[in-house]
Short mmCIF file of C-alpha atoms in Angstrom, two decimals:
data_model
loop_
_atom_site.label_atom_id
_atom_site.label_comp_id
_atom_site.label_asym_id
_atom_site.label_seq_id
_atom_site.Cartn_x
_atom_site.Cartn_y
_atom_site.Cartn_z
CA MET A 19 -9.20 -24.73 -7.90
CA ARG A 20 -11.56 -23.14 -10.21
CA GLY A 21 -10.45 -21.86 -13.67
CA ASP A 22 -11.95 -19.29 -15.98
CA ALA A 23 -15.79 -19.35 -16.67
CA ASP A 24 -16.74 -22.14 -19.18
CA ILE A 25 -18.62 -19.73 -21.40
CA ALA A 26 -18.18 -22.17 -24.40
CA ARG A 27 -20.46 -24.82 -22.54
CA VAL A 28 -23.44 -22.23 -22.21
CA GLY A 29 -22.67 -20.92 -25.85
CA ALA A 30 -22.99 -24.61 -27.14
CA LEU A 31 -26.51 -24.75 -25.39
CA VAL A 32 -27.82 -21.61 -26.99
CA ALA A 33 -26.04 -22.23 -30.48
CA ASP A 34 -28.65 -24.86 -31.46
CA PRO A 35 -31.68 -23.04 -33.41
CA ALA A 36 -34.24 -25.18 -31.68
CA ARG A 37 -32.84 -24.52 -28.35
CA ALA A 38 -32.52 -20.72 -28.99
CA ARG A 39 -36.16 -20.70 -30.08
CA VAL A 40 -37.11 -22.34 -26.94
CA LEU A 41 -35.35 -19.66 -24.79
CA LEU A 42 -36.85 -16.87 -26.74
CA ALA A 43 -40.41 -18.48 -26.02
CA LEU A 44 -39.66 -18.76 -22.35
CA GLY A 45 -37.91 -15.21 -22.16
CA ASP A 46 -40.89 -13.71 -20.31
CA GLY A 47 -40.41 -15.96 -17.43
CA ARG A 48 -43.58 -18.19 -18.13
CA ALA A 49 -43.67 -21.77 -17.65
CA LEU A 50 -44.62 -23.62 -20.85
CA PRO A 51 -45.46 -27.62 -21.58
CA ALA A 52 -43.02 -29.47 -23.89
CA THR A 53 -45.69 -29.91 -26.51
CA VAL A 54 -46.08 -25.97 -26.80
CA LEU A 55 -42.23 -25.64 -26.94
CA ALA A 56 -42.14 -28.19 -29.50
CA GLY A 57 -44.09 -26.17 -31.81
CA GLU A 58 -42.22 -22.91 -30.91
CA ALA A 59 -39.09 -24.85 -31.86
CA GLY A 60 -40.61 -26.41 -34.90
CA VAL A 61 -39.52 -29.90 -33.93
CA ALA A 62 -40.86 -33.25 -32.98
CA ALA A 63 -41.77 -33.79 -29.42
CA SER A 64 -39.26 -36.27 -28.79
CA THR A 65 -36.67 -33.86 -30.20
CA ALA A 66 -37.96 -31.34 -27.92
CA SER A 67 -37.59 -33.54 -25.01
CA ALA A 68 -33.97 -33.97 -25.87
CA HIS A 69 -33.48 -30.23 -26.16
CA LEU A 70 -35.27 -29.40 -23.08
CA GLY A 71 -33.18 -32.26 -20.98
CA LYS A 72 -30.26 -30.29 -22.13
CA LEU A 73 -31.22 -26.99 -21.21
CA VAL A 74 -32.32 -28.22 -17.78
CA LYS A 75 -28.94 -30.11 -17.29
CA GLY A 76 -27.08 -26.92 -18.39
CA GLY A 77 -28.87 -24.77 -15.74
CA LEU A 78 -30.72 -22.66 -18.18
CA LEU A 79 -33.96 -24.13 -17.46
CA VAL A 80 -35.75 -25.62 -14.51
CA VAL A 81 -38.66 -27.96 -14.66
CA GLU A 82 -41.92 -27.91 -12.61
CA ARG A 83 -44.42 -30.76 -12.09
CA HIS A 84 -48.11 -30.04 -12.17
CA GLY A 85 -49.91 -33.20 -11.59
CA ARG A 86 -48.70 -35.52 -14.65
CA HIS A 87 -47.54 -32.57 -16.71
CA ARG A 88 -44.13 -31.00 -16.71
CA TYR A 89 -43.54 -27.45 -17.39
CA PHE A 90 -40.36 -25.49 -18.28
CA ARG A 91 -39.19 -21.94 -17.22
CA ILE A 92 -35.81 -20.20 -17.39
CA ALA A 93 -33.79 -20.51 -14.40
CA GLY A 94 -33.91 -16.90 -13.28
CA PRO A 95 -33.23 -13.42 -14.14
CA GLU A 96 -29.76 -14.05 -15.12
CA VAL A 97 -30.93 -16.18 -17.88
CA ALA A 98 -33.45 -13.45 -19.29
CA ASP A 99 -30.65 -11.04 -19.01
CA LEU A 100 -28.64 -13.44 -21.32
CA ILE A 101 -31.41 -13.79 -23.76
CA GLU A 102 -31.91 -10.15 -23.97
CA ALA A 103 -28.13 -9.50 -24.62
CA LEU A 104 -27.91 -12.16 -27.35
CA ALA A 105 -31.07 -10.56 -29.04
CA ARG A 106 -29.07 -7.38 -29.06
CA LEU A 107 -25.85 -8.75 -30.46
CA SER A 108 -27.41 -11.18 -33.09
CA PRO A 109 -28.55 -10.43 -36.28
CA ALA A 110 -32.42 -10.20 -36.99
CA ALA A 111 -33.66 -13.60 -38.34
CA PRO A 112 -34.89 -13.75 -41.98
CA VAL A 113 -38.68 -13.32 -42.16
CA ARG A 114 -40.06 -15.73 -44.28
CA SER A 115 -43.88 -15.09 -43.84
CA LEU A 116 -46.32 -12.40 -42.70
CA ARG A 117 -46.69 -14.29 -39.50
CA GLN A 118 -42.88 -14.07 -38.61
CA GLY A 119 -42.90 -10.45 -39.56
CA THR A 120 -45.85 -9.64 -37.07
CA GLN A 121 -44.10 -11.52 -34.30
CA ALA A 122 -40.98 -9.57 -34.62
CA GLN A 123 -42.54 -6.16 -34.65
CA ALA A 124 -44.80 -7.29 -31.55
CA VAL A 125 -41.82 -8.27 -29.54
CA ARG A 126 -39.74 -4.91 -30.37
CA PHE A 127 -43.39 -2.95 -29.69
CA ALA A 128 -43.99 -4.58 -26.10
CA ARG A 129 -42.70 -7.60 -24.22
CA THR A 130 -41.63 -8.56 -20.84
CA CYS A 131 -38.06 -8.62 -19.98
CA TYR A 132 -38.41 -11.45 -17.23
CA ASP A 133 -41.15 -9.88 -15.12
CA HIS A 134 -41.10 -6.43 -16.13
CA LEU A 135 -42.01 -4.31 -19.30
CA ALA A 136 -39.65 -3.74 -22.11
CA GLY A 137 -39.69 -2.62 -25.82
CA MET A 138 -41.25 0.74 -26.76
CA VAL A 139 -43.96 0.56 -24.39
CA GLY A 140 -41.49 -0.01 -21.39
CA THR A 141 -39.32 2.68 -22.54
CA GLU A 142 -42.21 5.11 -23.01
CA LEU A 143 -43.55 4.26 -19.44
CA MET A 144 -40.30 4.90 -18.08
CA SER A 145 -39.71 8.37 -19.72
CA ALA A 146 -43.40 9.18 -18.70
CA LEU A 147 -42.34 8.41 -14.86
CA LEU A 148 -39.32 10.74 -15.25
CA GLU A 149 -41.28 13.73 -17.19
CA ARG A 150 -43.90 13.41 -14.35
CA GLU A 151 -41.11 13.64 -11.69
CA LEU A 152 -42.47 10.40 -10.36
CA LEU A 153 -38.89 8.82 -10.63
CA THR A 154 -35.88 10.94 -10.45
CA GLY A 155 -32.16 10.29 -10.96
CA GLY A 156 -31.42 9.97 -14.62
CA ASP A 157 -33.01 10.88 -18.05
CA GLY A 158 -33.69 7.27 -19.25
CA VAL A 159 -31.27 7.65 -22.24
CA PHE A 160 -28.62 5.31 -23.18
CA GLU A 161 -25.54 7.11 -24.52
CA PRO A 162 -22.92 4.72 -25.56
CA GLY A 163 -20.25 7.25 -25.67
CA ALA A 164 -20.86 8.29 -21.95
CA ALA A 165 -21.73 5.07 -20.60
CA GLY A 166 -19.52 3.78 -17.59
CA ALA A 167 -20.70 0.34 -16.58
CA ASP A 168 -23.91 0.34 -18.81
CA ARG A 169 -24.10 -1.99 -21.81
CA LEU A 170 -27.11 -2.68 -24.15
CA SER A 171 -29.24 -5.67 -23.18
CA SER A 172 -28.19 -5.57 -19.65
CA PRO A 173 -29.14 -4.22 -16.25
CA GLY A 174 -28.06 -0.94 -15.59
CA PHE A 175 -25.82 0.80 -13.10
CA ASP A 176 -24.70 4.38 -14.33
CA ALA A 177 -28.02 5.90 -13.25
CA ASP A 178 -29.38 6.13 -9.63
CA TYR A 179 -33.01 6.21 -10.18
CA ARG A 180 -35.13 6.82 -6.93
CA LEU A 181 -38.90 7.00 -6.35
CA THR A 182 -40.15 10.52 -5.14
CA ALA A 183 -42.95 11.29 -2.63
CA ALA A 184 -45.09 12.27 -5.83
CA GLY A 185 -44.42 8.74 -7.34
CA VAL A 186 -45.27 7.00 -4.08
CA GLU A 187 -48.57 8.85 -3.77
CA HIS A 188 -49.47 8.36 -7.65
CA LEU A 189 -48.52 4.73 -7.71
CA SER A 190 -50.13 3.86 -4.65
CA GLU A 191 -53.38 5.39 -6.13
CA PHE A 192 -52.72 3.22 -9.26
CA GLY A 193 -53.04 0.28 -6.85
CA ILE A 194 -49.14 -0.83 -6.13
CA ASP A 195 -49.09 -1.64 -2.46
CA PHE A 196 -45.59 -0.89 -1.62
CA GLU A 197 -45.80 -3.03 1.73
CA GLU A 198 -46.62 -6.12 -0.18
CA LEU A 199 -43.50 -5.67 -2.47
CA PRO A 200 -40.64 -8.27 -1.55
CA PRO A 201 -38.29 -6.63 0.80
CA ARG A 202 -35.06 -8.47 -0.39
CA ARG A 203 -35.50 -7.43 -3.96
CA PRO A 204 -34.32 -3.72 -4.82
CA LEU A 205 -37.47 -1.49 -5.38
CA ILE A 206 -35.87 0.19 -8.46
CA ARG A 207 -33.67 -1.18 -11.01
CA TYR A 208 -33.47 -0.64 -14.62
CA CYS A 209 -32.26 -2.25 -18.02
CA VAL A 210 -30.96 -0.98 -20.99
CA ASP A 211 -33.45 -1.89 -23.49
CA TRP A 212 -31.75 -3.65 -26.69
CA SER A 213 -34.65 -2.78 -29.09
CA GLU A 214 -35.03 0.89 -28.23
CA GLN A 215 -31.74 1.29 -26.61
CA ARG A 216 -33.18 3.43 -23.94
CA HIS A 217 -33.92 2.50 -20.17
CA HIS A 218 -36.86 0.42 -18.97
CA LEU A 219 -37.94 0.15 -15.52
CA ALA A 220 -36.89 -3.04 -13.60
CA GLY A 221 -36.68 -4.11 -9.80
CA SER A 222 -39.73 -4.90 -7.70
CA LEU A 223 -41.46 -1.89 -8.68
CA GLY A 224 -41.10 -2.56 -12.44
CA ALA A 225 -42.49 -6.03 -11.90
CA ALA A 226 -45.57 -4.85 -9.70
CA LEU A 227 -46.15 -2.19 -12.32
CA ALA A 228 -46.51 -4.76 -15.17
CA THR A 229 -48.49 -7.23 -12.83
CA ARG A 230 -50.89 -4.39 -12.06
CA MET A 231 -51.46 -3.71 -15.95
CA PHE A 232 -52.29 -7.47 -16.49
CA GLU A 233 -54.62 -7.14 -13.74
CA LEU A 234 -56.58 -4.36 -15.16
CA GLY A 235 -56.59 -5.81 -18.65
CA TRP A 236 -54.53 -3.27 -20.07
CA LEU A 237 -51.97 -5.98 -21.10
CA SER A 238 -52.28 -9.46 -22.46
CA ARG A 239 -49.48 -12.05 -23.23
CA ALA A 240 -49.23 -13.33 -26.84
CA ARG A 241 -49.25 -17.20 -27.21
CA ASN A 242 -46.00 -18.87 -27.23
CA SER A 243 -44.08 -15.46 -27.37
CA ARG A 244 -42.59 -12.77 -24.87
CA ALA A 245 -44.60 -10.19 -26.90
CA VAL A 246 -47.32 -8.26 -25.01
CA HIS A 247 -50.58 -7.06 -26.54
CA VAL A 248 -51.91 -3.63 -25.30
CA SER A 249 -55.77 -3.51 -25.21
CA ASP A 250 -57.71 -0.50 -26.36
CA VAL A 251 -58.40 -0.07 -22.38
CA GLY A 252 -54.77 -0.07 -21.79
CA ARG A 253 -53.94 2.58 -24.33
CA GLU A 254 -56.39 4.84 -22.78
CA GLY A 255 -55.20 3.99 -19.42
CA LEU A 256 -51.62 4.37 -20.02
CA GLN A 257 -52.28 7.97 -21.38
CA ARG A 258 -54.68 8.79 -18.53
CA SER A 259 -52.68 7.54 -15.87
CA PHE A 260 -48.88 8.21 -17.10
CA GLY A 261 -48.98 10.38 -20.17
CA VAL A 262 -47.88 7.55 -22.52
CA GLU A 263 -49.59 8.05 -25.93
CA LEU A 264 -49.37 5.05 -28.05
CA SER A 265 -50.50 5.45 -31.87
CA SER A 266 -53.36 3.18 -32.81
CA THR A 267 -51.34 1.76 -35.72
CA SER A 268 -48.80 0.61 -33.18
#
């Protein structure tokens, strides 16, 4: 017989500050080597190795071998959801340097939530898709008092977003090949964004849009962070293709 879920075991894994920083660094779904993660966690290589072993054993990370090197990544979207939920519930870490403050602002401006866009850029894109009636079925807003199953920093269930015929045409012209999207993954899902408290697009369509923007050079990944940088070309492209206007100071 099985008892209740042992959430204390997962909580103990996440509770260590160094392991928490490792999970945050891997929250965008990338695979990173132990040396990079040691620097991100602020610990020695030997200490990082011990932490990584515990996270792999606990099922939060998986390890991939590429030649003689080992790379670590989060075990799946459920772990990404956990990281997002904890980020919303947790107090902000004290900022002790300009670098830390810049990183925190960057994560809230644009980041990846596993394999799709989140933060201000992600929620603005979702709003633009709805305003242009490329998507229908909701307004992109999270209302805590009216929410049914939806919770902050979690996959959403209350809204039933659907792609319109205009959306198929527009996104196909943008370079999304709908025939190449994974058939077993839902086309459209959404998450309640923890920093913006609005909806951002997930599912295979959300992942495909993010991938396409990386391919076009609109977006680039920050080093050792899940933050995403938007290039000048990307700002122009987002405005031209979707009506998303980002200020030059954002």
